[in-house]
Coordinates of N, CA and C in Angstrom, one line a residue:
X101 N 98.3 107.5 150.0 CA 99.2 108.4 149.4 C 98.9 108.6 147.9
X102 N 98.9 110.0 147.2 CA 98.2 110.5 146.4 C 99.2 109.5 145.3
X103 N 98.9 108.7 143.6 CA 99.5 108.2 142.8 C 100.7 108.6 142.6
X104 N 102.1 108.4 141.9 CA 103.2 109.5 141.3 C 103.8 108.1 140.6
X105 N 103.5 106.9 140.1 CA 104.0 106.7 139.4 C 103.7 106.8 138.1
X106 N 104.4 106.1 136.8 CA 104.1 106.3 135.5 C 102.7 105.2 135.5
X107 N 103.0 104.0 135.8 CA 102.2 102.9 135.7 C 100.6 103.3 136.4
X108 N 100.8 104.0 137.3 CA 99.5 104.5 137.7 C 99.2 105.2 137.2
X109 N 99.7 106.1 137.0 CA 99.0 107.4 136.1 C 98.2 106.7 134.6
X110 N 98.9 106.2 133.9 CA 99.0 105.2 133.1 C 97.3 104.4 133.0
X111 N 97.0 104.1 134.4 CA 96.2 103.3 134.8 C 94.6 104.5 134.5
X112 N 95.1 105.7 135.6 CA 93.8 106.9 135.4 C 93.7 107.0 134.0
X113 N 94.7 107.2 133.3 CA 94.2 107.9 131.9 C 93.4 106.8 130.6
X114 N 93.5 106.2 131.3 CA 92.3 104.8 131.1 C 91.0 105.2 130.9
X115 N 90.8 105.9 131.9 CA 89.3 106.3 132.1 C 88.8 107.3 130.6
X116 N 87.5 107.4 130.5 CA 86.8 108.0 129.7 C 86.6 109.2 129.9
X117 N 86.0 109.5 131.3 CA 84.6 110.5 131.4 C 85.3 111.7 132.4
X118 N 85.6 112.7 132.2 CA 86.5 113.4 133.6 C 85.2 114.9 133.2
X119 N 84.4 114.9 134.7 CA 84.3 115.9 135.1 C 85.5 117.2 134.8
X120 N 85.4 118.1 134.9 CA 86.4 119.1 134.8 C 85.7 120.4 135.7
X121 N 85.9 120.9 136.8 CA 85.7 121.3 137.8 C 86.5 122.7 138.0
X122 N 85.7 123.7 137.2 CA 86.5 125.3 137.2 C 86.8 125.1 135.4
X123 N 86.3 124.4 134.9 CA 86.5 124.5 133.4 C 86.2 125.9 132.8
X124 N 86.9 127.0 132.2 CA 87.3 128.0 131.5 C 86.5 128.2 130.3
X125 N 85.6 129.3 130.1 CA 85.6 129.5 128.6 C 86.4 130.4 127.7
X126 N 87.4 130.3 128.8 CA 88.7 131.2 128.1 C 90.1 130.8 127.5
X127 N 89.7 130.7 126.5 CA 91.2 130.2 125.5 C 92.2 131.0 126.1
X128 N 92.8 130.7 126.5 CA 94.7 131.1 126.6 C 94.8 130.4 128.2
X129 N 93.8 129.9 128.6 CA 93.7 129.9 130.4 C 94.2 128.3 130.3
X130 N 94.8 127.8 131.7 CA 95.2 126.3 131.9 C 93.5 125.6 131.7
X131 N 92.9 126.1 132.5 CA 91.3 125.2 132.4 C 90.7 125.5 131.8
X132 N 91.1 125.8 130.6 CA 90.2 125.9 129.1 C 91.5 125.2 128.2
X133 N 92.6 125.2 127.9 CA 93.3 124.3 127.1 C 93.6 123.4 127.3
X134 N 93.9 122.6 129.0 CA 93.8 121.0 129.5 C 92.8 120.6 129.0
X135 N 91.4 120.8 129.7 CA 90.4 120.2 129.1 C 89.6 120.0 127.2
X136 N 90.3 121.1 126.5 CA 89.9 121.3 125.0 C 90.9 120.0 125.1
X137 N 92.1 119.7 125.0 CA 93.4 119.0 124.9 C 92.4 117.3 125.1
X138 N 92.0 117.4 126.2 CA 91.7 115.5 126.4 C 90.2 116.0 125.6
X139 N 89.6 117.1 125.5 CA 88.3 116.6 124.3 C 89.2 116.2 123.3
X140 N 89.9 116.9 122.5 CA 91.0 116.5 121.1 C 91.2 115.1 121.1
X141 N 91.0 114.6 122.5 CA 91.9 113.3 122.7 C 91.2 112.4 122.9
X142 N 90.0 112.0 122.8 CA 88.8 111.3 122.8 C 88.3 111.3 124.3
X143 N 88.6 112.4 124.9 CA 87.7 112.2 126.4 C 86.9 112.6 126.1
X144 N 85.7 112.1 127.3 CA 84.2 112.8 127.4 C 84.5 113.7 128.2
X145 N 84.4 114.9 127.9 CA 84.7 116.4 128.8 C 83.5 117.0 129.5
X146 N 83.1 116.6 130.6 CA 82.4 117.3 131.3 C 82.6 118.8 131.9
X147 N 82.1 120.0 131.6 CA 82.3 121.4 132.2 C 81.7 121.1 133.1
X148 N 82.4 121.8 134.0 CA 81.8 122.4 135.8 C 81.8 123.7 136.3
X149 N 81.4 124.5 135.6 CA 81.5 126.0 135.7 C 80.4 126.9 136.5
X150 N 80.1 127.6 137.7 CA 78.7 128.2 138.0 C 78.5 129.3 137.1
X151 N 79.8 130.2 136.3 CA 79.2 131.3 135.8 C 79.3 131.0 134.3
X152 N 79.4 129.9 133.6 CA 79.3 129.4 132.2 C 77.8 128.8 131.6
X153 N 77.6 128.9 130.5 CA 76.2 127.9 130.2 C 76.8 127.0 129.1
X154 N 77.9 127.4 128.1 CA 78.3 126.5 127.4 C 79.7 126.8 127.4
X155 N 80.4 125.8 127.0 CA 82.0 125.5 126.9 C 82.0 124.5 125.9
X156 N 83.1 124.2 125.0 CA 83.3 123.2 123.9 C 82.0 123.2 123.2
X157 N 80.7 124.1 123.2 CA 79.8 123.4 122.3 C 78.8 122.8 123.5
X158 N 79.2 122.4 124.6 CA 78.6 121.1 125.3 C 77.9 122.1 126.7
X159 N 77.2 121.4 127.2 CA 76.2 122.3 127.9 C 77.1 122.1 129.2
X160 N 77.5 123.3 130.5 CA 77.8 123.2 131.5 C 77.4 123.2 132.6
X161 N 77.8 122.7 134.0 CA 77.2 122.3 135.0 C 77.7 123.1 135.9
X162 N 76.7 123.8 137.1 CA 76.9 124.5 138.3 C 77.8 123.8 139.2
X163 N 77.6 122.2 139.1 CA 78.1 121.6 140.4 C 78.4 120.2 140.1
X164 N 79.3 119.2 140.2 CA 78.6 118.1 140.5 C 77.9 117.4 141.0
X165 N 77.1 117.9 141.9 CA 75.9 117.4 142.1 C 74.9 117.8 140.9
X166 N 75.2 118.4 140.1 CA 74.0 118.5 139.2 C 74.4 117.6 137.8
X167 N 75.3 117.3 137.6 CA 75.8 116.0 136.6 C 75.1 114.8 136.8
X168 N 74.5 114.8 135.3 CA 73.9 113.2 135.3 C 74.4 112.5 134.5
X169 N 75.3 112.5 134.0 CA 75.7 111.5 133.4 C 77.4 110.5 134.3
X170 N 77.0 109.3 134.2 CA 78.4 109.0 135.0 C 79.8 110.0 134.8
X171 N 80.5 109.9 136.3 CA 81.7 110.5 135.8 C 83.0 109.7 136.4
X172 N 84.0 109.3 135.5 CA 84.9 108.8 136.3 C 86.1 109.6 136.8
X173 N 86.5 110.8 136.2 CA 88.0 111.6 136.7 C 87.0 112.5 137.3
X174 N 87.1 113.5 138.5 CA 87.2 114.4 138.3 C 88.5 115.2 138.6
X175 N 88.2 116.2 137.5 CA 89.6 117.0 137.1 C 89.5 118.4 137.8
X176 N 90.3 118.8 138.8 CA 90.2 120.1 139.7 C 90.8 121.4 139.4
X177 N 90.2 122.0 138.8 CA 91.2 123.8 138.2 C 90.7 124.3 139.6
X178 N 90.8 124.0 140.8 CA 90.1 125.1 141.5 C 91.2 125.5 142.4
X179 N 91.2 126.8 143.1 CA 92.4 127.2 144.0 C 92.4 125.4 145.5
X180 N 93.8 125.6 145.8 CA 93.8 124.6 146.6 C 92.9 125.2 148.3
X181 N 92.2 125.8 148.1 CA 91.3 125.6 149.2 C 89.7 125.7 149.2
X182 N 89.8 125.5 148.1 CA 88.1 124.9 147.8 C 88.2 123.0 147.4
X183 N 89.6 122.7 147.1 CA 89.2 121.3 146.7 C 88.9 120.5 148.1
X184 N 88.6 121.0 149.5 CA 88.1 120.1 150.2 C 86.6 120.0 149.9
X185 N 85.9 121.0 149.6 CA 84.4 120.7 149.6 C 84.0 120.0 148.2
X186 N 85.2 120.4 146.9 CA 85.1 119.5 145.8 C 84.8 117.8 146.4
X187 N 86.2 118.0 146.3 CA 86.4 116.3 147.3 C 84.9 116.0 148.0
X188 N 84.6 116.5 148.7 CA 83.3 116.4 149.8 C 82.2 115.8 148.7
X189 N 82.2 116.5 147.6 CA 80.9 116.5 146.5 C 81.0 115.4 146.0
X190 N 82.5 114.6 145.3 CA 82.9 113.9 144.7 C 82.5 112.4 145.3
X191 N 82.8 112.6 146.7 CA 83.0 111.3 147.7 C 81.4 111.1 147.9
X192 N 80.2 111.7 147.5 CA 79.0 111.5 147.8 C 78.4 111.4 146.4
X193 N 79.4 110.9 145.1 CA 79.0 110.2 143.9 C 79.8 108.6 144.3
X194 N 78.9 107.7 143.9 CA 79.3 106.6 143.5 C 80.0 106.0 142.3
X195 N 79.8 107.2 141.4 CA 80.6 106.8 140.2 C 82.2 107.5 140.3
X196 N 82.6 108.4 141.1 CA 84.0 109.3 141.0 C 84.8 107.6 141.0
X197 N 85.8 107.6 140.5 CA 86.9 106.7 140.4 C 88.4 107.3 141.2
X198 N 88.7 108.4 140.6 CA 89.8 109.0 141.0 C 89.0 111.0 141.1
X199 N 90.3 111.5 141.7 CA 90.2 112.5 141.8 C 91.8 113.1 141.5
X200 N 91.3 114.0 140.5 CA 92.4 114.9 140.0 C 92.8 116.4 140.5
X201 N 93.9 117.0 141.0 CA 94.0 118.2 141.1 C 95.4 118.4 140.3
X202 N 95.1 119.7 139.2 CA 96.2 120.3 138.3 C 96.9 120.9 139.0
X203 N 98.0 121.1 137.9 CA 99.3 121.5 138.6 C 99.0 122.5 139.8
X204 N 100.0 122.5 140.6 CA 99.7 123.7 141.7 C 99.3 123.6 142.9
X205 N 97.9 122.7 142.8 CA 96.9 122.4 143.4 C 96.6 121.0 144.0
X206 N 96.4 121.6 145.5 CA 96.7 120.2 146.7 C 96.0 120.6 147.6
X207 N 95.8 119.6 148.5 CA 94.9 119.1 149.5 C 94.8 118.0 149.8
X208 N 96.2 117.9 151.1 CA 96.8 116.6 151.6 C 95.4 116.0 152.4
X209 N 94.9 116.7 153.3 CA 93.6 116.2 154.0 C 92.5 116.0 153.3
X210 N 91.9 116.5 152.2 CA 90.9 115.9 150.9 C 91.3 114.6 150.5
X211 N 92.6 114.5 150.0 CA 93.6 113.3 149.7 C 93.3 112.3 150.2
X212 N 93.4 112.5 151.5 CA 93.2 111.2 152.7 C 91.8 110.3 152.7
X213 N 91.2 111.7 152.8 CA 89.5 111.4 153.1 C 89.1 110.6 151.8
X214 N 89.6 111.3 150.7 CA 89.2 110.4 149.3 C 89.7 108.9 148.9
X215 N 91.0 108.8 149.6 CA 92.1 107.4 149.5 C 91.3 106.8 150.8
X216 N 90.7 107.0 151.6 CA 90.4 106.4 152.6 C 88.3 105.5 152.3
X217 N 88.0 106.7 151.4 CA 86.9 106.4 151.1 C 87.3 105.4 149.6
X218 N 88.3 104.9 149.3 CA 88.7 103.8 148.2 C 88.9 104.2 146.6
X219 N 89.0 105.8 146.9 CA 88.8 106.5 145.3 C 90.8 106.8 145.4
X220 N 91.3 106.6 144.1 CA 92.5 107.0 143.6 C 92.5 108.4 144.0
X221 N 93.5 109.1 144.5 CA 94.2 110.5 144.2 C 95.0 111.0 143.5
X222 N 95.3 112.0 142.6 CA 96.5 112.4 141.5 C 96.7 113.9 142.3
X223 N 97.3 114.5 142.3 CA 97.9 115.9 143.2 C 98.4 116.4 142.4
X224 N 98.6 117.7 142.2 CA 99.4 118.8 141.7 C 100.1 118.2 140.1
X225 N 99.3 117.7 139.6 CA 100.2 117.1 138.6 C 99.1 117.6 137.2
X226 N 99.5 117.9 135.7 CA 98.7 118.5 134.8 C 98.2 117.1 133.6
X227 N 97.1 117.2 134.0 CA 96.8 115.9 133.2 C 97.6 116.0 131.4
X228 N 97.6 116.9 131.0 CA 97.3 117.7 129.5 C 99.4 116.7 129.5
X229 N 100.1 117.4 130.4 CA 101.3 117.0 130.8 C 101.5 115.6 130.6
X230 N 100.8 115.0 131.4 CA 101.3 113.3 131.6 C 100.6 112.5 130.3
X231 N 99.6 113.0 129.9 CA 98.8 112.5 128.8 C 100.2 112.3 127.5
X232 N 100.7 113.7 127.7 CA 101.5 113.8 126.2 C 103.0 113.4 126.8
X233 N 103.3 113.1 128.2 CA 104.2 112.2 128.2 C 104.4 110.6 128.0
X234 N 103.1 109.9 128.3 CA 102.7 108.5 128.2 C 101.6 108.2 127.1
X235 N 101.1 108.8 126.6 CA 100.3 107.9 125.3 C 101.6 108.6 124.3
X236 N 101.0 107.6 123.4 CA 102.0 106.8 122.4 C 101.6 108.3 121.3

């Protein structure tokens, strides 16, 4: 069952390195101000964009499979019927920790497959949100 407490959440936002998956080079958009928000915030902000080359300054990525540098969140802007094959991509890194989907966006069966393969799930919940309700 996907996390929903404070203490867990608490626990993800621990992590450093969050993939960002549909990351925006458009200011006013959810997946371009979440993710600027945890760069501000000392994350390592990974873009995952196919039609972007740069976002934040920082070079972007077609896919996760094409990321080399470890990642521990990945963070999901994508409509809820592509995060099964996200999920799919994620569960064939060794380094994903948890998997994130923003507000909105769910995928009870990705969920499973990912909690079942031993990785954390967060669901429909806005990281940018819980961040500025639990850090200090």
């Amino acid at each position: 069952m996907p996390v929903d407490t404070t203490e867990a959440i608490e626990d993800v936002l621990e992590y450093e390195t969050i993939a960002v998956v549909g990351c925006s080079s458009t200011p006013g958009k959810a997946a371009h101000d979440v993710p600027k928000y945890l760069l501000d915030h000392g994350y390592d902000v990974i873009p995952v964009n196919p039609y972007a080359d740069e976002i934040f300054g920082r070079e972007v990525y077609d896919s996760l499979d094409d990321v080399e540098e470890s990642i521990d969140v990945v963070c999901i802007f994508r409509p809820s019927e592509e995060v099964g094959e996200i999920v799919d991509a994620a569960l064939e890194r060794d380094d994903v920790a948890v998997i994130w989907t923003q507000q909105g966006i769910r995928d009870d069966d990705a969920a499973a497959r990912a909690e079942s393969d031993g990785r954390t799930v967060v669901q429909d919940r806005c990281m940018k949100v819980e961040h500025r309700r639990i850090a200090p």
